[in-house]
Short mmCIF file of C-alpha atoms and ligand atoms in Angstrom, two decimals:
data_model
loop_
_atom_site.label_atom_id
_atom_site.label_comp_id
_atom_site.label_asym_id
_atom_site.label_seq_id
_atom_site.Cartn_x
_atom_site.Cartn_y
_atom_site.Cartn_z
CA UNK O 1 0.32 -0.10 0.13
CA UNK O 2 1.43 3.76 -0.79
CA UNK O 3 2.06 6.11 1.51
CA UNK O 4 -1.34 8.12 0.69
CA UNK O 5 -3.45 4.93 1.27
CA UNK O 6 -1.65 4.48 4.82
CA UNK O 7 -2.39 7.46 5.95
CA UNK O 8 -5.81 7.48 4.64
CA UNK O 9 -6.71 4.02 6.16
CA UNK O 10 -4.98 5.18 9.41
CA UNK O 11 -7.52 8.71 9.53
CA UNK O 12 -10.61 6.79 8.74
CA UNK O 13 -9.92 3.97 11.40
CA UNK O 14 -9.31 7.16 14.23
CA UNK O 15 -12.30 8.93 13.43
CA UNK O 16 -15.03 5.46 13.88
CA UNK O 17 -12.65 5.05 16.92
CA UNK O 18 -13.41 8.82 18.11
CA UNK O 19 -16.19 9.33 20.13
CA UNK O 20 -16.49 12.63 19.93
CA UNK O 21 -20.46 14.12 19.70
CA UNK O 22 -20.70 17.88 20.44
CA UNK O 23 -17.56 19.22 18.78
CA UNK O 24 -16.01 17.40 14.25
CA UNK O 25 -13.43 15.57 14.89
CA UNK O 26 -9.74 17.88 14.01
CA UNK O 27 -7.32 17.14 11.58
CA UNK O 28 -4.69 19.50 12.15
CA UNK O 29 -2.14 19.25 8.98
CA UNK O 30 0.29 21.68 7.78
CA UNK O 31 3.72 22.27 6.93
CA UNK O 32 7.44 22.75 8.49
CA UNK O 33 11.39 23.31 8.21
CA UNK O 34 12.97 20.96 10.38
CA UNK O 35 12.92 23.78 12.77
CA UNK O 36 9.42 23.84 13.43
CA UNK O 37 9.05 27.08 11.17
CA UNK O 38 6.03 27.84 8.54
CA UNK O 39 7.06 31.15 6.80
CA UNK O 40 9.89 33.47 6.98
CA UNK O 41 7.30 35.57 9.27
CA UNK O 42 3.61 36.55 9.56
CA UNK O 43 2.70 37.76 6.43
CA UNK O 44 5.41 36.24 4.34
CA UNK O 45 4.42 32.77 2.36
CA UNK O 46 6.44 30.24 1.93
CA UNK O 47 6.37 27.17 -0.08
CA UNK O 48 7.61 24.54 1.83
CA UNK O 49 6.00 21.10 0.74
CA UNK O 50 7.32 19.68 -1.90
CA UNK O 51 5.22 18.04 -5.22
CA UNK O 52 4.56 14.44 -3.50
CA UNK O 53 3.61 16.01 -0.58
CA UNK O 54 1.16 18.91 -1.85
CA UNK O 55 -0.40 16.13 -3.12
CA UNK O 56 -1.39 14.43 -0.25
CA UNK O 57 -2.14 18.00 1.39
CA UNK O 58 -5.00 18.02 -1.53
CA UNK O 59 -6.01 14.17 -0.54
CA UNK O 60 -5.95 14.77 2.98
CA UNK O 61 -8.55 18.57 1.82
CA UNK O 62 -10.57 16.07 0.12
CA UNK O 63 -11.59 13.69 3.52
CA UNK O 64 -12.90 16.35 5.35
CA UNK O 65 -15.99 17.86 5.39
CA UNK O 66 -14.77 21.60 6.49
CA UNK O 67 -11.58 23.05 6.35
CA UNK O 68 -10.13 26.07 8.28
CA UNK O 69 -7.54 28.75 8.63
CA UNK O 70 -7.21 32.16 10.27
CA UNK O 71 -7.88 35.07 8.57
CA UNK O 72 -3.85 35.82 8.47
CA UNK O 73 -3.56 33.16 6.88
CA UNK O 74 -6.23 34.36 4.09
CA UNK O 75 -4.46 38.40 4.36
CA UNK O 76 -0.87 36.44 3.59
CA UNK O 77 -0.97 33.73 1.25
CA UNK O 78 -4.67 34.06 -0.50
CA UNK O 79 -5.54 30.53 -0.78
CA UNK O 80 -8.74 28.99 -2.49
CA UNK O 81 -8.31 25.59 -0.17
CA UNK O 82 -9.63 23.06 -2.97
CA UNK O 83 -8.46 19.81 -3.56
CA UNK O 84 -6.50 21.10 -7.14
CA UNK O 85 -4.05 18.29 -6.30
CA UNK O 86 -6.20 15.13 -6.23
CA UNK O 87 -9.47 13.27 -7.45
CA UNK O 88 -12.71 13.95 -5.03
CA UNK O 89 -14.42 16.99 -2.96
CA UNK O 90 -13.30 20.01 -1.92
CA UNK O 91 -14.22 20.36 0.97
CA UNK O 92 -15.85 23.66 2.90
CA UNK O 93 -13.66 26.21 3.09
CA UNK O 94 -14.36 28.06 7.24
CA UNK O 95 -11.58 31.33 8.18
CA UNK O 96 -11.94 32.32 11.97
CA UNK O 97 -11.67 36.30 11.74
CA UNK O 98 -13.00 38.27 14.84
CA UNK O 99 -13.12 41.29 13.37
CA UNK O 100 -14.04 40.76 10.02
CA UNK O 101 -11.11 41.88 8.24
CA UNK O 102 -11.71 39.33 5.00
CA UNK O 103 -11.52 41.73 2.10
CA UNK O 104 -14.39 41.29 -0.57
CA UNK O 105 -11.61 40.06 -3.34
CA UNK O 106 -10.12 37.43 -1.43
CA UNK O 107 -10.25 34.15 -3.69
CA UNK O 108 -12.04 33.04 -0.62
CA UNK O 109 -15.44 35.06 -2.18
CA UNK O 110 -14.77 34.26 -5.30
CA UNK O 111 -15.23 30.50 -5.71
CA UNK O 112 -18.16 29.81 -8.31
CA UNK O 113 -18.74 26.03 -6.35
CA UNK O 114 -18.57 27.08 -3.68
CA UNK O 115 -19.61 30.63 -0.24
CA UNK O 116 -17.32 30.37 2.50
CA UNK O 117 -17.49 30.39 6.08
CA UNK O 118 -16.54 33.19 7.51
CA UNK O 119 -16.49 32.86 11.57
CA UNK O 120 -16.64 36.58 13.10
CA UNK O 121 -17.48 37.76 16.61
CA UNK O 122 -21.08 38.45 17.56
CA UNK O 123 -22.32 41.85 16.64
CA UNK O 124 -18.91 42.13 14.70
CA UNK O 125 -20.87 40.33 11.57
CA UNK O 126 -22.79 42.27 8.48
CA UNK O 127 -23.01 41.06 5.18
CA UNK O 128 -19.36 41.03 2.98
CA UNK O 129 -19.70 40.80 -1.07
CA UNK O 130 -19.66 38.01 -2.68
CA UNK O 131 -19.44 34.78 -1.68
CA UNK O 132 -18.72 34.73 1.86
CA UNK O 133 -21.39 34.01 4.55
CA UNK O 134 -21.64 35.99 7.12
CA UNK O 135 -21.28 33.78 10.90
CA UNK O 136 -21.38 35.26 14.72
CA UNK O 137 -20.84 33.78 17.33
CA UNK O 138 -19.49 34.66 21.00
CA UNK O 139 -15.79 35.90 21.38
CA UNK O 140 -13.16 33.76 24.21
CA UNK O 141 -11.43 36.43 27.61
CA UNK O 142 -9.10 37.31 24.41
CA UNK O 143 -11.83 39.02 22.44
CA UNK O 144 -11.32 36.14 19.69
CA UNK O 145 -14.26 33.21 18.06
CA UNK O 146 -14.79 30.86 20.86
CA UNK O 147 -13.27 27.92 19.59
CA UNK O 148 -15.66 25.63 21.65
CA UNK O 149 -18.96 28.47 20.56
CA UNK O 150 -16.84 27.29 16.54
CA UNK O 151 -17.32 23.89 16.44
CA UNK O 152 -20.05 23.32 17.69
CA UNK O 153 -21.57 25.56 15.19
CA UNK O 154 -19.82 23.93 12.51
CA UNK O 155 -20.99 19.92 13.91
CA UNK O 156 -25.09 21.67 13.69
CA UNK O 157 -24.34 21.88 10.05
CA UNK O 158 -23.34 19.11 8.77
CA UNK O 159 -18.92 19.92 9.75
CA UNK O 160 -18.12 16.28 10.82
CA UNK O 161 -14.45 16.14 9.72
CA UNK O 162 -12.44 19.42 10.42
CA UNK O 163 -8.95 19.81 8.82
CA UNK O 164 -6.69 22.71 10.13
CA UNK O 165 -4.79 24.04 7.93
CA UNK O 166 -3.37 26.54 9.84
CA UNK O 167 -1.31 29.62 10.25
CA UNK O 168 0.21 30.10 13.28
CA UNK O 169 -2.01 31.49 15.42
CA UNK O 170 -4.77 28.96 14.58
CA UNK O 171 -2.22 25.64 15.62
CA UNK O 172 -1.09 27.37 18.68
CA UNK O 173 -4.89 27.67 18.96
CA UNK O 174 -5.95 24.68 18.41
CA UNK O 175 -3.00 22.73 20.54
CA UNK O 176 -3.71 24.76 23.77
CA UNK O 177 -7.98 24.65 24.06
CA UNK O 178 -7.02 20.31 23.52
CA UNK O 179 -9.06 20.54 20.40
CA UNK O 180 -6.49 19.12 18.59
CA UNK O 181 -7.73 14.87 17.60
CA UNK O 182 -5.04 13.85 13.94
CA UNK O 183 -2.42 15.27 12.41
CA UNK O 184 0.05 14.48 9.08
CA UNK O 185 3.35 17.25 9.66
CA UNK O 186 5.24 17.78 6.36
CA UNK O 187 8.78 17.87 7.54
CA UNK O 188 10.57 19.93 4.61
CA UNK O 189 14.10 19.95 4.58
CA UNK O 190 14.48 23.07 5.33
CA UNK O 191 15.94 25.36 7.39
CA UNK O 192 14.04 29.05 8.18
CA UNK O 193 14.57 30.24 11.55
CA UNK O 194 11.49 32.07 11.12
CA UNK O 195 7.94 31.77 11.96
CA UNK O 196 7.10 28.56 14.87
CA UNK O 197 4.02 26.95 13.73
CA UNK O 198 2.95 25.84 17.51
CA UNK O 199 3.79 29.06 19.46
CA UNK O 200 3.41 29.18 24.01
CA UNK O 201 0.98 26.83 25.06
CA UNK O 202 1.59 27.68 28.09
CA UNK O 203 2.35 24.25 29.98
CA UNK O 204 4.26 23.98 33.21
CA UNK O 205 7.79 21.95 32.76
CA UNK O 206 5.85 19.98 35.44
CA UNK O 207 2.79 19.07 33.67
CA UNK O 208 2.68 16.71 31.57
CA UNK O 209 2.99 17.14 27.99
CA UNK O 210 0.60 16.80 25.56
CA UNK O 211 1.94 14.06 23.34
CA UNK O 212 1.53 12.52 19.71
CA UNK O 213 0.60 8.50 19.97
CA UNK O 214 1.22 6.16 17.99
CA UNK O 215 2.74 7.56 16.32
CA UNK O 216 4.60 7.47 12.32
CA UNK O 217 5.75 8.58 10.09
CA UNK O 218 7.50 7.77 6.54
CA UNK O 219 9.91 10.03 3.77
CA UNK O 220 7.42 11.31 0.97
CA UNK O 221 9.68 12.94 -1.48
CA UNK O 222 12.36 14.19 0.34
CA UNK O 223 9.71 15.47 3.22
CA UNK O 224 9.61 14.08 5.88
CA UNK O 225 5.64 12.90 7.26
CA UNK O 226 5.07 12.27 10.53
CA UNK O 227 1.23 11.69 12.15
CA UNK O 228 -0.22 10.32 15.19
CA UNK O 229 -3.08 11.12 17.59
CA UNK O 230 -2.84 13.83 20.09
CA UNK O 231 -2.55 13.02 23.56
CA UNK O 232 -3.62 15.67 26.55
CA UNK O 233 -3.69 13.73 29.85
CA UNK O 234 -6.90 15.83 30.27
CA UNK O 235 -10.16 14.55 31.11
CA UNK O 236 -11.82 16.93 28.03
CA UNK O 237 -9.02 15.39 26.20
CA UNK O 238 -9.97 12.87 23.64
CA UNK O 239 -7.94 10.06 22.72
CA UNK O 240 -8.29 8.17 19.48
N1 NAP X 8 3.17 25.81 5.72
C1 NAP X 8 1.77 25.86 6.48
O1 NAP X 8 1.20 25.13 6.05
C2 NAP X 8 1.47 27.41 6.60
C3 NAP X 8 -0.10 26.94 6.55
C4 NAP X 8 -0.69 28.17 6.79
C5 NAP X 8 -0.06 29.43 7.04
N2 NAP X 8 1.20 29.32 7.14
C6 NAP X 8 1.68 30.81 7.54
O2 NAP X 8 0.83 31.41 8.42
C7 NAP X 8 0.74 32.68 8.42
C8 NAP X 8 -0.31 33.12 9.17
O3 NAP X 8 -0.59 32.72 9.88
P1 NAP X 8 -0.62 33.73 11.63
O4 NAP X 8 -0.76 33.46 12.87
O5 NAP X 8 -0.22 35.10 11.10
O6 NAP X 8 -2.33 34.17 11.44
P2 NAP X 8 -3.33 32.49 11.23
O7 NAP X 8 -2.83 31.69 12.29
O8 NAP X 8 -3.96 32.17 9.72
O9 NAP X 8 -4.56 33.38 11.80
C9 NAP X 8 -4.62 34.35 12.79
C10 NAP X 8 -5.12 35.21 13.02
O10 NAP X 8 -7.37 35.02 12.89
C11 NAP X 8 -7.94 35.14 14.22
N3 NAP X 8 -8.31 34.23 14.60
C12 NAP X 8 -9.73 34.11 14.76
N4 NAP X 8 -10.25 33.48 16.37
C13 NAP X 8 -8.77 32.93 17.21
C14 NAP X 8 -8.92 32.36 17.97
N5 NAP X 8 -9.32 31.00 18.72
N6 NAP X 8 -7.79 31.46 17.99
C15 NAP X 8 -6.54 32.90 16.97
N7 NAP X 8 -6.20 33.65 15.75
C16 NAP X 8 -8.06 33.52 15.81
C17 NAP X 8 -7.35 36.44 14.77
O11 NAP X 8 -7.29 37.06 13.86
P3 NAP X 8 -8.63 38.69 15.09
O12 NAP X 8 -8.14 38.57 16.29
O13 NAP X 8 -8.60 39.43 13.46
O14 NAP X 8 -9.69 37.34 14.57
C18 NAP X 8 -6.21 36.47 14.32
O15 NAP X 8 -4.50 36.80 14.38
C19 NAP X 8 1.38 33.02 6.99
O16 NAP X 8 2.60 33.73 6.52
C20 NAP X 8 1.54 31.67 6.46
O17 NAP X 8 1.82 31.41 4.19
C21 NAP X 8 1.91 28.21 5.97
#
């Protein structure tokens, strides 16, 4: 079995085994350099994945109902979040955007196939021009969209499997909240010394650290693919 099929099978098994009811199963997937950078600095785009890893990313997208990024990624990369390098359906595009900074010129607001769901704080919701629906949700204590409220709303609206692609603030926020179930990480053989994918999780040295359970890895082209399930050692954690 080739690696793409192996990871697909693994993911489907983990999903079936996970007992999650009030939110989607969350797969975190992004590319980093071997020093853990996802780009040079916030606001700059950097292609890290090789052609084979990019195909894997598109395959993973096709296995999810929804794909979520932060507004920082939209403003920097202007992504389409479609499935192009693999046969399959594109997932529902979703953006976390507390203050509604989404430009109506963004490619996500110009897709013919799907309207982008822009999750913002209640009170900031107003109509956006283009192919986008703005959804007002509860804020968290820092004034951002509350992730638990967002995931609950997504589940209620048909998203059972969610892929989170970044960027750094969103990756960190999901990990800090214990809301990542599975990780598929591309590690490119480059050294960037830039913006780290995972920021401060505020875990003390004497506390149990989040771990990857039953971690596996394999080379794909020049990149190393690493995958496993997250264990947080907390009662709220979902171990799969
Ligand atoms: N290598 C990769 O795989 C990869 C993937 C994606 C992105 N990137 C790179 O990552 C960089 C962007 O990362 P970034 O950290 O600047 O931005 P980001 O994580 O894409 O977006 C962060 C923004 O999302 C909004 N947000 C709303 N609710 C949030 C919540 N609960 N938690 C966290 N954020 C929330 C916040 O803006 P508001 O407060 O205004 O809502 C926040 O500033 C770009 O340079 C991009 O190229 C790399």
